[in-house]
């Protein structure tokens, strides 16, 4: 089954409210074996809602609509969708009584008359009872076309999707024969390599993945996630199908893959250090404590992470970390000698088995031709091994700092693995 999602609300179009409903609906539909082809947002205007719903039905035959089922003048989804199906609205007496009971149950004897419009139902529609609010969901199915109307309140929408819509869609699919299928994804997380470089390494990967699996590249400040999606595969075969696809790709990127799903690189590194009974300390300049904060945010970090020094000023580098004044004068704070000495200094001060040091130019000022904004040096110590690396990171100040922390964590991870 293919479907489209339409979310309704002028506040969504204007960006005042984040459209989280589409993401929730999409995920639940995928788990039910429905392929979501498009997701759109429209303002609270009847012509726009009608057009979006009609077009979605013409393309896929199924549309899930969220929003516009409340009691106010801008809640016009019921009327717009009823018009698409050519159905009149009928006031449902049982819904009227339920609405009044909802108010009485909360100690309110009088219900605003405006709420009565929530009992108006397109003729022939199935009512989906909303246990969390006053606006019911609606299931309108005719001649192979299906429109499901859901309230825009996120908790109410999600409860109706999970409790009413997904089970009905599953029964609908089972009734069509052919066995139950699902859409399922698996994600590999990489860092330190861009999506174009990954694409070059993978070559003509789609031919090797097969027709049922697609691969999406999802770049961010943290790195590039690779999301494998198995489309409309038998539920019992989904995990094996994804595992085969991952093993096609993994050997070419092994050193850059640090985890799966929502894995946090800081947690991955701490686990690797803990497995070897090792401790870690950090020394930071341009990241200003961001690296330490990422490590400390991981539950159980204290078993490995012993602490750090935020050496933003040169005096701190000199007096707390033992950086050479001559090297600072000759090479500047953003340099290989200084990064290496920062790592040695914090390891010496804490007795840690591993250390990371970062120094750089986060911007927007302070760059030069020789050292442009985004230049960082990171040095890592792992027992008897000491390595230092430099690169120029893109983005604004926040991006540079975040990328520097991520790159430094990954550098130590790869040094420990002997991958650099």
XYZ file of C-alpha atoms in Angstrom:
420
model
C 0.000 0.000 0.000
C 1.194 3.497 -0.865
C 0.031 6.583 1.003
C 0.573 10.297 1.432
C 0.504 12.458 4.541
C -1.099 15.902 4.681
C -0.696 18.018 7.803
C -2.958 21.026 8.124
C -2.172 24.262 9.928
C -1.125 27.786 9.080
C 1.156 27.724 12.140
C 3.048 24.837 10.526
C 3.449 26.650 7.215
C 4.754 29.756 8.970
C 7.206 27.739 11.054
C 5.689 28.712 14.406
C 5.083 25.022 15.196
C 7.411 22.168 14.287
C 5.675 19.544 12.165
C 6.436 16.524 14.317
C 3.174 14.782 13.428
C 4.333 13.908 9.916
C 7.412 12.149 11.306
C 5.357 10.113 13.786
C 2.749 9.167 11.190
C 5.433 8.239 8.659
C 7.222 5.966 11.108
C 4.048 4.192 12.175
C 2.906 3.738 8.582
C 6.269 2.250 7.631
C 6.020 -0.226 10.488
C 2.608 -1.221 9.144
C 4.014 -1.899 5.685
C 2.733 1.295 4.071
C 5.077 3.162 1.736
C 4.809 6.907 2.287
C 5.337 8.597 -1.075
C 4.857 12.238 -0.096
C 4.247 14.396 2.965
C 2.902 17.920 2.593
C 1.797 20.852 4.728
C -1.078 23.191 3.892
C -2.531 26.265 5.549
C -6.013 26.410 7.056
C -7.695 27.240 3.758
C -10.450 24.983 2.370
C -9.302 25.147 -1.252
C -5.757 24.153 -0.319
C -6.905 21.258 1.872
C -9.265 19.984 -0.838
C -6.548 20.189 -3.472
C -3.963 18.408 -1.293
C -6.322 15.589 -0.313
C -7.765 15.124 -3.801
C -4.321 15.016 -5.388
C -2.995 12.564 -2.795
C -5.954 10.250 -3.368
C -5.472 10.421 -7.125
C -1.803 9.474 -6.774
C -1.877 6.747 -4.134
C -5.475 6.122 -3.100
C -4.678 6.633 0.588
C -4.093 9.832 2.579
C -3.612 10.450 6.289
C -4.624 13.985 7.287
C -3.647 15.527 10.618
C -5.049 18.770 11.977
C -8.071 20.988 11.504
C -10.593 18.914 13.475
C -11.033 21.311 16.408
C -14.001 23.543 17.260
C -12.788 26.907 15.925
C -13.378 28.685 12.631
C -10.015 27.654 11.202
C -10.737 23.947 11.830
C -12.132 23.118 8.411
C -10.617 19.752 7.502
C -13.900 17.857 7.985
C -15.744 20.106 5.541
C -12.945 20.086 2.960
C -12.528 16.304 2.915
C -16.302 15.713 2.894
C -16.435 17.850 -0.230
C -13.696 15.765 -1.879
C -15.802 12.626 -1.344
C -19.059 14.393 -2.244
C -20.532 13.594 1.169
C -22.745 15.807 3.341
C -21.878 16.326 7.005
C -24.297 14.749 9.493
C -24.359 15.568 13.200
C -23.907 12.328 15.119
C -26.115 12.224 18.275
C -23.852 9.734 20.030
C -20.872 12.017 19.475
C -22.837 14.988 20.818
C -23.568 13.072 24.008
C -19.962 11.946 24.272
C -18.782 15.557 24.000
C -21.148 16.692 26.719
C -20.072 13.765 28.896
C -16.414 14.684 28.342
C -17.074 18.119 29.842
C -19.219 16.780 32.694
C -16.483 14.290 33.552
C -14.170 17.229 34.163
C -16.595 19.057 36.397
C -17.820 21.407 33.678
C -21.602 21.379 33.384
C -21.720 23.602 30.314
C -20.041 22.762 27.036
C -19.283 25.612 24.596
C -21.667 25.280 21.673
C -18.717 25.666 19.309
C -17.666 22.140 20.232
C -20.725 20.678 18.526
C -19.048 20.932 15.123
C -16.758 18.125 16.279
C -19.791 15.840 16.102
C -20.285 16.594 12.392
C -19.306 13.495 10.429
C -19.148 12.939 6.648
C -21.928 10.557 5.701
C -20.731 6.948 5.785
C -17.538 7.695 7.705
C -16.347 5.457 10.544
C -15.732 7.277 13.820
C -12.400 6.587 15.541
C -12.900 7.295 19.231
C -10.409 9.724 20.733
C -9.913 8.823 24.400
C -7.611 11.796 25.023
C -9.603 14.678 23.579
C -12.830 15.888 22.057
C -12.072 15.609 18.333
C -12.720 12.078 17.010
C -10.725 10.578 14.200
C -12.548 9.704 10.987
C -12.072 6.844 8.514
C -13.585 7.558 5.108
C -13.337 4.760 2.559
C -15.092 4.552 -0.768
C -14.359 2.841 -4.076
C -10.788 1.976 -3.160
C -9.980 5.448 -1.827
C -9.171 5.958 1.854
C -8.833 9.172 3.846
C -8.054 9.047 7.560
C -8.591 12.287 9.485
C -6.747 12.750 12.784
C -6.590 15.591 15.306
C -3.485 17.766 15.236
C -2.740 17.489 18.978
C 0.340 15.213 18.931
C -0.629 12.884 21.808
C -4.164 12.468 20.486
C -2.920 11.847 16.948
C -0.325 9.275 18.050
C -2.806 7.395 20.250
C -5.298 7.152 17.389
C -2.612 6.069 14.929
C -1.369 3.308 17.232
C -4.711 2.192 18.631
C -7.046 2.567 15.657
C -5.410 3.376 12.335
C -2.463 0.957 12.216
C -4.531 -2.078 13.312
C -7.163 -1.251 10.677
C -4.512 -0.855 7.983
C -3.003 -4.209 8.962
C -6.396 -5.913 8.797
C -7.017 -4.230 5.444
C -3.702 -5.581 4.103
C -4.312 -9.053 5.510
C -7.705 -9.056 3.831
C -6.062 -8.386 0.479
C -3.979 -11.584 0.797
C -0.301 -12.040 0.071
C 0.935 -12.010 3.678
C 1.975 -9.123 5.890
C 4.815 -6.902 4.739
C 6.564 -4.019 6.446
C 8.903 -1.152 5.691
C 11.913 -1.293 8.014
C 15.159 0.670 8.292
C 18.616 0.198 9.748
C 21.193 2.978 10.123
C 25.000 2.945 10.108
C 26.687 6.021 11.582
C 29.905 7.395 10.081
C 31.982 10.477 10.781
C 35.040 12.167 9.337
C 34.023 11.465 5.745
C 31.590 13.365 3.523
C 28.684 11.878 1.602
C 30.368 12.400 -1.780
C 33.493 10.571 -0.590
C 31.314 7.733 0.703
C 29.519 7.547 -2.643
C 32.877 7.264 -4.425
C 33.945 4.432 -2.142
C 30.686 2.548 -2.595
C 30.500 2.831 -6.376
C 27.382 1.311 -7.953
C 25.985 0.166 -4.624
C 22.301 0.064 -5.583
C 22.777 -2.819 -8.002
C 24.314 -4.848 -5.186
C 21.604 -3.953 -2.667
C 18.777 -5.266 -4.853
C 15.363 -3.900 -5.706
C 13.833 -4.103 -2.236
C 16.469 -2.060 -0.359
C 17.365 1.597 -0.780
C 20.210 3.577 0.780
C 19.863 7.201 1.892
C 22.761 9.507 2.792
C 21.925 11.736 5.784
C 24.699 14.289 6.389
C 24.876 16.408 9.544
C 27.427 18.183 11.714
C 28.076 14.853 13.471
C 28.802 12.959 10.247
C 26.903 11.059 7.582
C 24.328 8.463 8.531
C 23.601 5.695 6.030
C 19.999 4.583 6.292
C 19.091 1.276 4.665
C 15.358 0.796 4.100
C 13.734 -2.485 3.126
C 10.496 -1.756 1.305
C 7.424 -3.979 1.496
C 9.297 -7.096 2.546
C 7.716 -9.987 4.479
C 7.845 -9.141 8.171
C 9.763 -12.319 9.010
C 12.466 -11.518 6.421
C 13.019 -7.822 7.166
C 15.989 -8.133 9.542
C 17.802 -10.634 7.335
C 17.214 -8.499 4.236
C 18.713 -5.464 5.966
C 21.637 -7.478 7.356
C 22.563 -8.652 3.853
C 22.430 -5.065 2.567
C 24.602 -3.759 5.419
C 27.248 -6.417 4.768
C 27.451 -5.294 1.132
C 28.472 -1.818 2.289
C 30.269 -2.293 5.600
C 33.647 -3.648 4.346
C 34.290 -0.493 2.319
C 33.651 1.852 5.247
C 34.579 -0.235 8.271
C 37.050 2.240 9.772
C 34.585 5.133 9.529
C 31.560 3.350 10.999
C 31.296 3.977 14.720
C 27.843 2.620 15.500
C 24.265 2.002 14.468
C 20.867 3.606 14.923
C 21.194 6.531 17.408
C 24.628 5.605 18.764
C 26.513 8.502 20.386
C 30.216 8.551 19.520
C 31.092 9.683 23.047
C 29.315 6.622 24.459
C 31.019 4.340 21.932
C 34.468 5.659 22.875
C 33.811 5.417 26.616
C 32.681 1.806 26.188
C 35.866 0.941 24.285
C 38.019 2.538 26.968
C 36.067 0.820 29.754
C 36.563 -2.550 28.056
C 40.311 -2.015 28.370
C 40.155 -0.677 31.921
C 41.450 2.694 30.734
C 40.749 6.269 31.805
C 40.421 9.469 29.763
C 41.116 13.167 30.268
C 40.641 16.124 27.900
C 42.197 19.528 27.342
C 40.136 22.043 25.355
C 40.688 25.470 23.930
C 38.261 26.453 21.110
C 35.597 23.935 22.175
C 35.425 25.537 25.624
C 34.230 22.464 27.538
C 31.970 21.030 24.828
C 34.012 17.832 24.573
C 33.947 17.268 28.319
C 30.219 17.972 28.429
C 29.552 15.345 25.762
C 31.496 12.756 27.714
C 29.911 13.656 31.057
C 26.423 13.410 29.513
C 26.838 9.642 29.090
C 25.513 7.607 32.045
C 28.365 5.855 33.820
C 31.009 8.171 32.305
C 32.722 8.558 35.669
C 34.143 5.030 35.376
C 36.338 6.275 32.519
C 36.270 10.063 32.223
C 38.371 11.548 34.995
C 38.116 15.216 34.007
C 39.571 17.958 31.876
C 40.969 21.453 31.568
C 39.347 24.259 29.596
C 42.506 26.111 28.565
C 40.946 28.940 26.628
C 43.599 31.498 27.498
C 47.308 31.048 26.846
C 48.151 31.552 30.533
C 46.138 28.451 31.381
C 47.923 26.511 28.673
C 51.244 27.643 30.121
C 50.655 27.219 33.838
C 48.200 24.325 34.100
C 49.166 22.219 31.094
C 52.857 23.009 30.851
C 52.794 24.269 27.257
C 56.102 25.858 26.250
C 56.116 29.662 26.053
C 58.646 29.417 23.235
C 56.357 27.154 21.201
C 53.388 29.437 21.797
C 55.419 32.388 20.576
C 56.890 30.558 17.599
C 53.882 28.578 16.390
C 50.819 30.159 17.999
C 48.142 28.518 20.119
C 46.632 26.754 17.106
C 49.507 24.495 16.190
C 50.755 20.944 16.395
C 53.317 21.502 19.186
C 50.744 23.194 21.401
C 48.076 20.518 20.794
C 50.542 17.756 21.627
C 51.710 19.498 24.807
C 48.116 20.107 25.912
C 47.394 16.384 25.615
C 50.555 15.437 27.498
C 49.859 18.039 30.161
C 46.332 16.889 30.975
C 47.395 13.230 30.962
C 50.241 14.050 33.338
C 47.994 16.081 35.657
C 45.267 13.427 35.883
C 47.174 10.190 35.418
C 44.804 9.189 32.614
C 45.660 6.394 30.174
C 44.235 8.379 27.233
C 43.959 12.066 26.460
C 42.431 14.333 23.831
C 43.430 17.937 23.205
C 41.762 20.443 20.885
C 42.905 23.912 19.856
C 41.538 25.911 16.960
C 39.889 28.993 15.455
C 36.100 28.740 15.738
C 35.431 32.190 14.267
C 33.876 34.253 13.034
C 37.054 36.318 13.612
C 40.669 35.381 14.270
C 41.507 33.635 11.019
C 44.403 34.366 8.682
C 45.632 33.233 5.288
C 47.836 30.650 6.955
C 45.209 29.586 9.510
C 41.706 30.337 8.246
C 38.614 30.195 10.435
C 37.765 26.549 11.064
C 41.395 25.434 11.463
C 41.822 22.997 14.337
C 44.577 20.836 15.714
C 43.707 17.784 17.768
C 46.192 15.585 19.561
C 45.453 12.235 21.174
C 47.404 10.032 23.527
C 46.713 6.336 23.888
C 49.146 4.753 26.302
C 52.469 4.853 24.388
C 50.998 6.300 21.177
C 50.779 10.030 20.459
C 49.226 11.405 17.243
C 48.234 14.886 16.045
C 46.050 15.933 13.104
C 44.859 19.166 11.571
C 42.025 20.114 9.258
C 39.836 23.066 8.342
C 36.220 22.557 9.363
C 33.265 24.219 7.597
C 30.325 26.058 9.123
C 29.679 28.789 11.647
C 31.143 29.007 15.135
C 28.789 26.429 16.626
C 29.360 24.050 13.718
C 33.147 24.283 13.996
C 33.092 23.615 17.724
C 30.696 20.664 17.357
C 32.633 19.176 14.444
C 35.916 19.586 16.338
C 34.576 17.657 19.328
C 33.192 14.885 17.111
C 36.383 14.641 15.055
C 38.544 14.432 18.175
C 36.446 11.670 19.712
C 36.669 9.717 16.477
C 40.410 10.299 16.212
C 41.037 8.602 19.553
C 38.626 5.798 18.624
C 40.518 5.101 15.400
C 43.947 5.385 17.063
C 42.861 2.796 19.622
C 41.742 0.538 16.763
C 44.976 1.039 14.832
C 43.027 2.519 11.941
C 45.176 5.655 11.570
